[in-house]
PDB file of C-alpha atoms in Angstrom:
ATOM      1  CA  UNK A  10      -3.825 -16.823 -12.048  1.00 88.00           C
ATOM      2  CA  UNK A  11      -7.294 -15.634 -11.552  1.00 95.00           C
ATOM      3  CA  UNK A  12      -7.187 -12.356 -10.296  1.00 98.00           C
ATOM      4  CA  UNK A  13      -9.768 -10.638  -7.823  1.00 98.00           C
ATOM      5  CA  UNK A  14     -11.930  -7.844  -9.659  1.00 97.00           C
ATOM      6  CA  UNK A  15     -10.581  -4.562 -10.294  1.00 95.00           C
ATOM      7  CA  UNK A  16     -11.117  -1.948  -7.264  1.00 94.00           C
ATOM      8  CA  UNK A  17     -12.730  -4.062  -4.945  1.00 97.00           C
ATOM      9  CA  UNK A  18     -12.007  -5.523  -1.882  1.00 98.00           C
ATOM     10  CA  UNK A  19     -10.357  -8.770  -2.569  1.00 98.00           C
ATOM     11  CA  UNK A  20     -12.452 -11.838  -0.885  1.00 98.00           C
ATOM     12  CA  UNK A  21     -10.928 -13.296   1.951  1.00 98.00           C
ATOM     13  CA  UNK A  22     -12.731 -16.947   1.088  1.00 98.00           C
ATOM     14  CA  UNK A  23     -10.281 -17.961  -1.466  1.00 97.00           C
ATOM     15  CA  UNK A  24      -8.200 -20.656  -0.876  1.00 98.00           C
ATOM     16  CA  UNK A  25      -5.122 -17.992  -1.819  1.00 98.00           C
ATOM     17  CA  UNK A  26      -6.143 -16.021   1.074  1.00 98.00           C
ATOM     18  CA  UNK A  27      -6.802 -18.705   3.406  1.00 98.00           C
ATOM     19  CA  UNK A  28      -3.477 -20.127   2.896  1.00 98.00           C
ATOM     20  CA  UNK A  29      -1.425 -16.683   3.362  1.00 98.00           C
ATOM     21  CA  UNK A  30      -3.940 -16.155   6.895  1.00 98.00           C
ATOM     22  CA  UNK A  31      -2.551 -19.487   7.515  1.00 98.00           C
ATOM     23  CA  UNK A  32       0.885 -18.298   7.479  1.00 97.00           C
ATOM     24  CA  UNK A  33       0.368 -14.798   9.540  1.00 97.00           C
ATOM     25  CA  UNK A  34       0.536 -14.928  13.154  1.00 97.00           C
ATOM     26  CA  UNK A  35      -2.312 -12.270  14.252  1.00 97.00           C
ATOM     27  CA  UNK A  36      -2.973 -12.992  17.319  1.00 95.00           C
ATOM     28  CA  UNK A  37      -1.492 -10.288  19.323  1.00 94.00           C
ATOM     29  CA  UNK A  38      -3.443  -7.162  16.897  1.00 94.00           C
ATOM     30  CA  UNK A  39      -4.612  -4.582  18.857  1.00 92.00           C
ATOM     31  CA  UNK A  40      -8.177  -4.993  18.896  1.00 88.00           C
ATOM     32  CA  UNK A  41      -9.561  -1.422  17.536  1.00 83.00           C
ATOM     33  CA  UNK A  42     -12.818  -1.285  16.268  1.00 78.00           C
ATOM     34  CA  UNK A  43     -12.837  -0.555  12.272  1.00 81.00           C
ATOM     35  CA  UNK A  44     -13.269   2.982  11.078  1.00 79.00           C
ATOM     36  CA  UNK A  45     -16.353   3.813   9.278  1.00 76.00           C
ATOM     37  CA  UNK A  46     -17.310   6.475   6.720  1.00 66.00           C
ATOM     38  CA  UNK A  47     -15.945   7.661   3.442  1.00 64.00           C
ATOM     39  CA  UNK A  48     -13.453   9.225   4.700  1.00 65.00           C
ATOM     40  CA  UNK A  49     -12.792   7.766   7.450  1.00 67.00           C
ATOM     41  CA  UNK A  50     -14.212   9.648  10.665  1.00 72.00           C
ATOM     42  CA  UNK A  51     -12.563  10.873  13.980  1.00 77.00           C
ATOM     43  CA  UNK A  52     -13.921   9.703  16.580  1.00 75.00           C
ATOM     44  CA  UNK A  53     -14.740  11.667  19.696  1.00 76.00           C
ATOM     45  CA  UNK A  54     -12.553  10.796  23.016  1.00 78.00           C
ATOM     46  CA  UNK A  55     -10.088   8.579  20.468  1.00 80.00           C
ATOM     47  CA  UNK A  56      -7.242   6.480  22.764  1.00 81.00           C
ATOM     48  CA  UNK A  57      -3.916   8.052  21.907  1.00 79.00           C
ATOM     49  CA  UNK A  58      -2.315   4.511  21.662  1.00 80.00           C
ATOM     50  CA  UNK A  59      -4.515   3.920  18.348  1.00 82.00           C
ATOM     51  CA  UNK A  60      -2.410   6.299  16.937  1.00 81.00           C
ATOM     52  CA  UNK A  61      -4.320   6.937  14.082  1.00 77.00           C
ATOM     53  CA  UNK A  62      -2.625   9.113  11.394  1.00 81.00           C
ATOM     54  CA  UNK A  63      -5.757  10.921  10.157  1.00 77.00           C
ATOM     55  CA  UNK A  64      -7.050  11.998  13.351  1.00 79.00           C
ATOM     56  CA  UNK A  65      -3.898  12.336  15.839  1.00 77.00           C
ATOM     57  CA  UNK A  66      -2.007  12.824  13.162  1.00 79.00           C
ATOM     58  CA  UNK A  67       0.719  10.331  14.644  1.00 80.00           C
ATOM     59  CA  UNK A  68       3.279   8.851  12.329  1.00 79.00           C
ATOM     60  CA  UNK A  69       4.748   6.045  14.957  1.00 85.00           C
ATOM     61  CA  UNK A  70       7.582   4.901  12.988  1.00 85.00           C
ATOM     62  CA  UNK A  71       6.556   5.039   9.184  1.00 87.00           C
ATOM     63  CA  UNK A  72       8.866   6.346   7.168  1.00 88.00           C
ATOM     64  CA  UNK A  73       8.093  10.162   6.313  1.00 84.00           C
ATOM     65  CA  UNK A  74      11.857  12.126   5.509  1.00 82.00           C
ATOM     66  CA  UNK A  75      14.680  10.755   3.383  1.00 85.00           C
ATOM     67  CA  UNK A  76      17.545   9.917   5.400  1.00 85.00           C
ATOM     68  CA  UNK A  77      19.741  12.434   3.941  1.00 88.00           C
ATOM     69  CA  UNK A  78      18.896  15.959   4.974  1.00 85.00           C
ATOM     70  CA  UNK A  79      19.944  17.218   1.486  1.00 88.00           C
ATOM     71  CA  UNK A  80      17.722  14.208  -0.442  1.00 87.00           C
ATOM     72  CA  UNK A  81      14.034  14.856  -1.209  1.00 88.00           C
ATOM     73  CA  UNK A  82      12.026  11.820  -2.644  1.00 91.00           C
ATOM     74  CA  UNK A  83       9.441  12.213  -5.582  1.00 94.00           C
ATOM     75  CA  UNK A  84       6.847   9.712  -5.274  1.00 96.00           C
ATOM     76  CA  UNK A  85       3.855   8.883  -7.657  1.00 97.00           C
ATOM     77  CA  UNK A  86       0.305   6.560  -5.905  1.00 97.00           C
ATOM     78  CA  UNK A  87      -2.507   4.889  -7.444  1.00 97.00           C
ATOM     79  CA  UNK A  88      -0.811   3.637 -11.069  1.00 96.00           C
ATOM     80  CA  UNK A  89      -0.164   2.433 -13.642  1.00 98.00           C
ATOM     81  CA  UNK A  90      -2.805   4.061 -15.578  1.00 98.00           C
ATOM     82  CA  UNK A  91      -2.722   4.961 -19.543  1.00 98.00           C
ATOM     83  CA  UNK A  92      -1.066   8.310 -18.547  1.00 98.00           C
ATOM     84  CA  UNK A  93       2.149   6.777 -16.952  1.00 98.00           C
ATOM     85  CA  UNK A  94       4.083   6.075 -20.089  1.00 98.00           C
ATOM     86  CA  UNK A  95       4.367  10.113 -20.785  1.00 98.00           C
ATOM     87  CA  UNK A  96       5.466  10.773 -16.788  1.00 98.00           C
ATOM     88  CA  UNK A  97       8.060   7.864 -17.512  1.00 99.00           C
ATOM     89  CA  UNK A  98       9.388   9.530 -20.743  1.00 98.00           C
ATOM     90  CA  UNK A  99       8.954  13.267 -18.680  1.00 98.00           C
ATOM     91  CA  UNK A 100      11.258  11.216 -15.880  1.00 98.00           C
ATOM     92  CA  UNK A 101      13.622  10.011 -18.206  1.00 98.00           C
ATOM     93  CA  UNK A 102      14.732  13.085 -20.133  1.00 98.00           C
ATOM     94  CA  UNK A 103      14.664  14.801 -16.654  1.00 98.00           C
ATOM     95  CA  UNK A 104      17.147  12.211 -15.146  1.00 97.00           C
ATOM     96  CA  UNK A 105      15.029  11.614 -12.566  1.00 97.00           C
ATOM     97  CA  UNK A 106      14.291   8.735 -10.105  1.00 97.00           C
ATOM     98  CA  UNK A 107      10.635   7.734  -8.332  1.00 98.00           C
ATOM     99  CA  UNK A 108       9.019   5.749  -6.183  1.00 98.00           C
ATOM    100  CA  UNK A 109       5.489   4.269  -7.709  1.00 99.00           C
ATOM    101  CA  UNK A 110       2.919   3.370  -5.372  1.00 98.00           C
ATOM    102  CA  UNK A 111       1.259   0.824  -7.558  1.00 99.00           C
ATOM    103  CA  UNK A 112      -2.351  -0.420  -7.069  1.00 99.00           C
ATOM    104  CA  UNK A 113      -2.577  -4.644  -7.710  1.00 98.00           C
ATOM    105  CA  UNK A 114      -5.714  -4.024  -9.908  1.00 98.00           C
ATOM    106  CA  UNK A 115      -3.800  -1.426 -12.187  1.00 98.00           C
ATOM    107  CA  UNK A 116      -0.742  -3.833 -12.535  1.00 99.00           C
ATOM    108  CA  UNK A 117      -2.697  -6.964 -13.650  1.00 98.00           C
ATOM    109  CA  UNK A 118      -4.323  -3.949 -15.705  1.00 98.00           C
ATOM    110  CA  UNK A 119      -1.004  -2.299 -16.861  1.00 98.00           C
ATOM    111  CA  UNK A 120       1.949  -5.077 -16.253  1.00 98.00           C
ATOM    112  CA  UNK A 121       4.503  -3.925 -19.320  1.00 98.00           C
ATOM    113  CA  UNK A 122       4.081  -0.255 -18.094  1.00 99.00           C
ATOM    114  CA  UNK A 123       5.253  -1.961 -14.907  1.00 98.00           C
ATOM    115  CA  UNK A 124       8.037  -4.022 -16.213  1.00 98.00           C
ATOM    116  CA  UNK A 125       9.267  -0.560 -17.913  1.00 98.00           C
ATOM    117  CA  UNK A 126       9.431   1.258 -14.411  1.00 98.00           C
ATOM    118  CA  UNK A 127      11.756  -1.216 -12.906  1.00 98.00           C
ATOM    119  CA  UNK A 128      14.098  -1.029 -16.257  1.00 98.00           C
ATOM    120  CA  UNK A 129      14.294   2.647 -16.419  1.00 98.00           C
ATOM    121  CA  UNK A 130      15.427   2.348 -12.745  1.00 98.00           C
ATOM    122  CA  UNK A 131      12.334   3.390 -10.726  1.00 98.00           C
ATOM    123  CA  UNK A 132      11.268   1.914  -7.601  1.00 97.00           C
ATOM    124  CA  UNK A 133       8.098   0.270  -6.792  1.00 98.00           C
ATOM    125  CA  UNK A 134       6.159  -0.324  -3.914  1.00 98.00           C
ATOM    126  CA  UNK A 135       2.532  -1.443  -2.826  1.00 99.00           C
ATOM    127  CA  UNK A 136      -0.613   1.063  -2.414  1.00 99.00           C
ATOM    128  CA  UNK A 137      -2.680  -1.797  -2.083  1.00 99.00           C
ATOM    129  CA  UNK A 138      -5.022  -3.814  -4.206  1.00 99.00           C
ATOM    130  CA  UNK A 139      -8.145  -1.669  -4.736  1.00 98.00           C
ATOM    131  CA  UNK A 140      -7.691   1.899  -2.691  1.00 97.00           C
ATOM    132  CA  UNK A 141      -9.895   1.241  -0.058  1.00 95.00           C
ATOM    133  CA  UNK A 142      -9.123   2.936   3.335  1.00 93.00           C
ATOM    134  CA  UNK A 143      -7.482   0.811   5.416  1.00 94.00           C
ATOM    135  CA  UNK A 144      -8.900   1.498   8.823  1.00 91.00           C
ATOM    136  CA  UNK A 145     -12.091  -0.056   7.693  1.00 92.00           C
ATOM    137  CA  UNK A 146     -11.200  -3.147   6.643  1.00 95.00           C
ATOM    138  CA  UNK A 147     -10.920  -6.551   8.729  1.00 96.00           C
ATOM    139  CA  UNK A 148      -7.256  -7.564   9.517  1.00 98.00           C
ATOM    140  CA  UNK A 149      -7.762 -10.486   6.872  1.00 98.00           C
ATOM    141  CA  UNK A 150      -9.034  -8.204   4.169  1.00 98.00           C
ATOM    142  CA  UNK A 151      -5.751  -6.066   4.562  1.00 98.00           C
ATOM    143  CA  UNK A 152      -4.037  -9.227   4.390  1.00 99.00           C
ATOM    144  CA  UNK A 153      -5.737 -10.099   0.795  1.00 99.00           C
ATOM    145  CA  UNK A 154      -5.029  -6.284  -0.558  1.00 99.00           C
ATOM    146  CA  UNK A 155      -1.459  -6.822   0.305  1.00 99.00           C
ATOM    147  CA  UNK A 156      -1.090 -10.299  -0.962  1.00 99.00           C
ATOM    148  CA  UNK A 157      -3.082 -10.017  -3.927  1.00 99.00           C
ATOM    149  CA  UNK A 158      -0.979  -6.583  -5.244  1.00 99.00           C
ATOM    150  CA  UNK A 159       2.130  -8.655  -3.978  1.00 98.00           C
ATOM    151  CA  UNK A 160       1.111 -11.519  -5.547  1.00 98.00           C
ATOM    152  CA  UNK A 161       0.547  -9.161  -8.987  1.00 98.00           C
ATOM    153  CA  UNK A 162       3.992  -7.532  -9.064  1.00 98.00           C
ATOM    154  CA  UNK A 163       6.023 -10.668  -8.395  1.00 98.00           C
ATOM    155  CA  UNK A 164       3.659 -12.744 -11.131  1.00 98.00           C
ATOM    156  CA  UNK A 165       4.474  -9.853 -13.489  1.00 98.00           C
ATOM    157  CA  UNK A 166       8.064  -9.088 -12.338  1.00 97.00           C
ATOM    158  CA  UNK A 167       9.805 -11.134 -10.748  1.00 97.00           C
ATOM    159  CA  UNK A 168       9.987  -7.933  -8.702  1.00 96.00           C
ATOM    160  CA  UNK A 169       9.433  -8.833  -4.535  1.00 96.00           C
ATOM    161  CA  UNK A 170       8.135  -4.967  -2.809  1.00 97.00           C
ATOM    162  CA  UNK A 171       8.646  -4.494   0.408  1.00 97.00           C
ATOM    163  CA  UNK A 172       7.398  -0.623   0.906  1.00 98.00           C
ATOM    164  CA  UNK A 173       3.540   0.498   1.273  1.00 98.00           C
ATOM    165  CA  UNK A 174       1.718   3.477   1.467  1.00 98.00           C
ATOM    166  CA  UNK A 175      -1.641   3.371   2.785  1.00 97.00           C
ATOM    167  CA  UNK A 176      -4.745   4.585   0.420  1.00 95.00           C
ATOM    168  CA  UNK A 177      -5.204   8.437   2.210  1.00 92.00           C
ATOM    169  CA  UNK A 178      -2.437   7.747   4.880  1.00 90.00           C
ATOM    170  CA  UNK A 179      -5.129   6.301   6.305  1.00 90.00           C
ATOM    171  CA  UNK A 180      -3.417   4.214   9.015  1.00 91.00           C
ATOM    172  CA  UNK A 181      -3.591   3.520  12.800  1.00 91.00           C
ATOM    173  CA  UNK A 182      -1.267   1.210  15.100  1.00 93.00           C
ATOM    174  CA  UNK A 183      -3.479  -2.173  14.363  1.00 94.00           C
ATOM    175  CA  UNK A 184      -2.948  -2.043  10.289  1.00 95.00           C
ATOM    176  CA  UNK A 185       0.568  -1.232  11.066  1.00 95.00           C
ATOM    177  CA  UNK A 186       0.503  -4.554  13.260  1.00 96.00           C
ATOM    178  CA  UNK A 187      -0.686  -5.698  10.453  1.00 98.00           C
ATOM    179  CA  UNK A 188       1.410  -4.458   8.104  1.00 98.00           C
ATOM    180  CA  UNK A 189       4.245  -5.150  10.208  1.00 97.00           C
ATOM    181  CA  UNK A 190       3.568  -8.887  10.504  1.00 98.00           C
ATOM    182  CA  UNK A 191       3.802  -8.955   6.622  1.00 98.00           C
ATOM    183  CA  UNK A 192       7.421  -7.237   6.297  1.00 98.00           C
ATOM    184  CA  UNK A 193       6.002  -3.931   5.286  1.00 98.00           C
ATOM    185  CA  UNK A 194       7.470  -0.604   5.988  1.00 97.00           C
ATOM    186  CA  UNK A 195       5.035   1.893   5.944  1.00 96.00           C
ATOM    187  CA  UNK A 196       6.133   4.820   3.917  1.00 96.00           C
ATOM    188  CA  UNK A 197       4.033   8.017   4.248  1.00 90.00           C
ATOM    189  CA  UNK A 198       4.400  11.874   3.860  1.00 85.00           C
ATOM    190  CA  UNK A 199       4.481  15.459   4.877  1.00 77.00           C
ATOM    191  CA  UNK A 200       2.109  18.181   4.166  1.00 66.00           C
TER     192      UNK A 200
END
């Protein structure tokens, strides 16, 4: 597999990204127009049903508490990098579980650091391909970060993820739709 390049948006002219459009149903995305800035800016007078996290700070229904009042969930974004394999030795004498937020680029980058989260019992999710705020990307480029970082962990793992957390819990109602569409559940956190 030819990959995209590494922290960049991932083309949506491929023929990979063509054919997963192909099998999305988009049509009913709420038509918002796409954030712009770095970060993201609020925008004056914003409709409350964008329900944008950064802004309104509105959560709809991504997950944010463990189920379990006495459970508290330790999560890591933005690996595997070169620095991982010490936190996974620091986790393992600790007895201590994760969830890994894993960037596409820094798996194809990083796949046997990867491959040793899932076998010391870690669990991994998406954080998308290259970090780029969602809100400002076209509903088909959110489509190729998720498919290409999907595409990445399964190609490497086996492994199929089904959680996401956005790059800056930057997230309104139409990348949930989004999101949604794709079987994602949108994990995010408290301050």
């Amino acid at each position: 597999t030819v990959y995209p390049t590494q922290n960049a948006v991932p083309p949506i002219d491929s023929p990979e990204v063509q054919r997963w459009l192909k099998e999305l149903d988009l049509s009913g995305a709420p038509a918002f127009q796409l954030n712009t800035g770095a970060p993201p800016a609020c925008p004056a007078n914003l409709d409350p049903n964008v329900c944008y996290r950064t802004c309104q700070k509105c959560h709809a229904d991504d997950v944010l508490i463990c189920p379990d009042k006495d459970t508290w969930g330790l999560t890591f974004d933005d690996g595997p990098t070169d620095q991982t394999p010490d936190l996974l030795t620091f986790l393992k004498s600790s007895n201590t579980k994760a969830t890994f937020f894993l960037l596409g680029s820094n798996v194809v980058k990083y796949p046997e650091i990867v491959k040793t989260e899932i076998e010391h019992g870690h669990h991994i999710a998406s954080h998308t391909w290259s970090h780029h705020a969602l809100t400002t990307l076209s509903n088909e480029q959110i489509v190729a970060e998720m498919k290409w970082t999907e595409k990445a962990i399964e190609d490497f793992t086996g492994y199929r993820v089904k959680y996401m957390r956005p790059p800056y819990g930057d997230i309104d109602n139409r990348v949930r739709f989004v999101l949604k569409k794709m079987g994602y559940i949108v994990v995010d956190w408290t301050s």
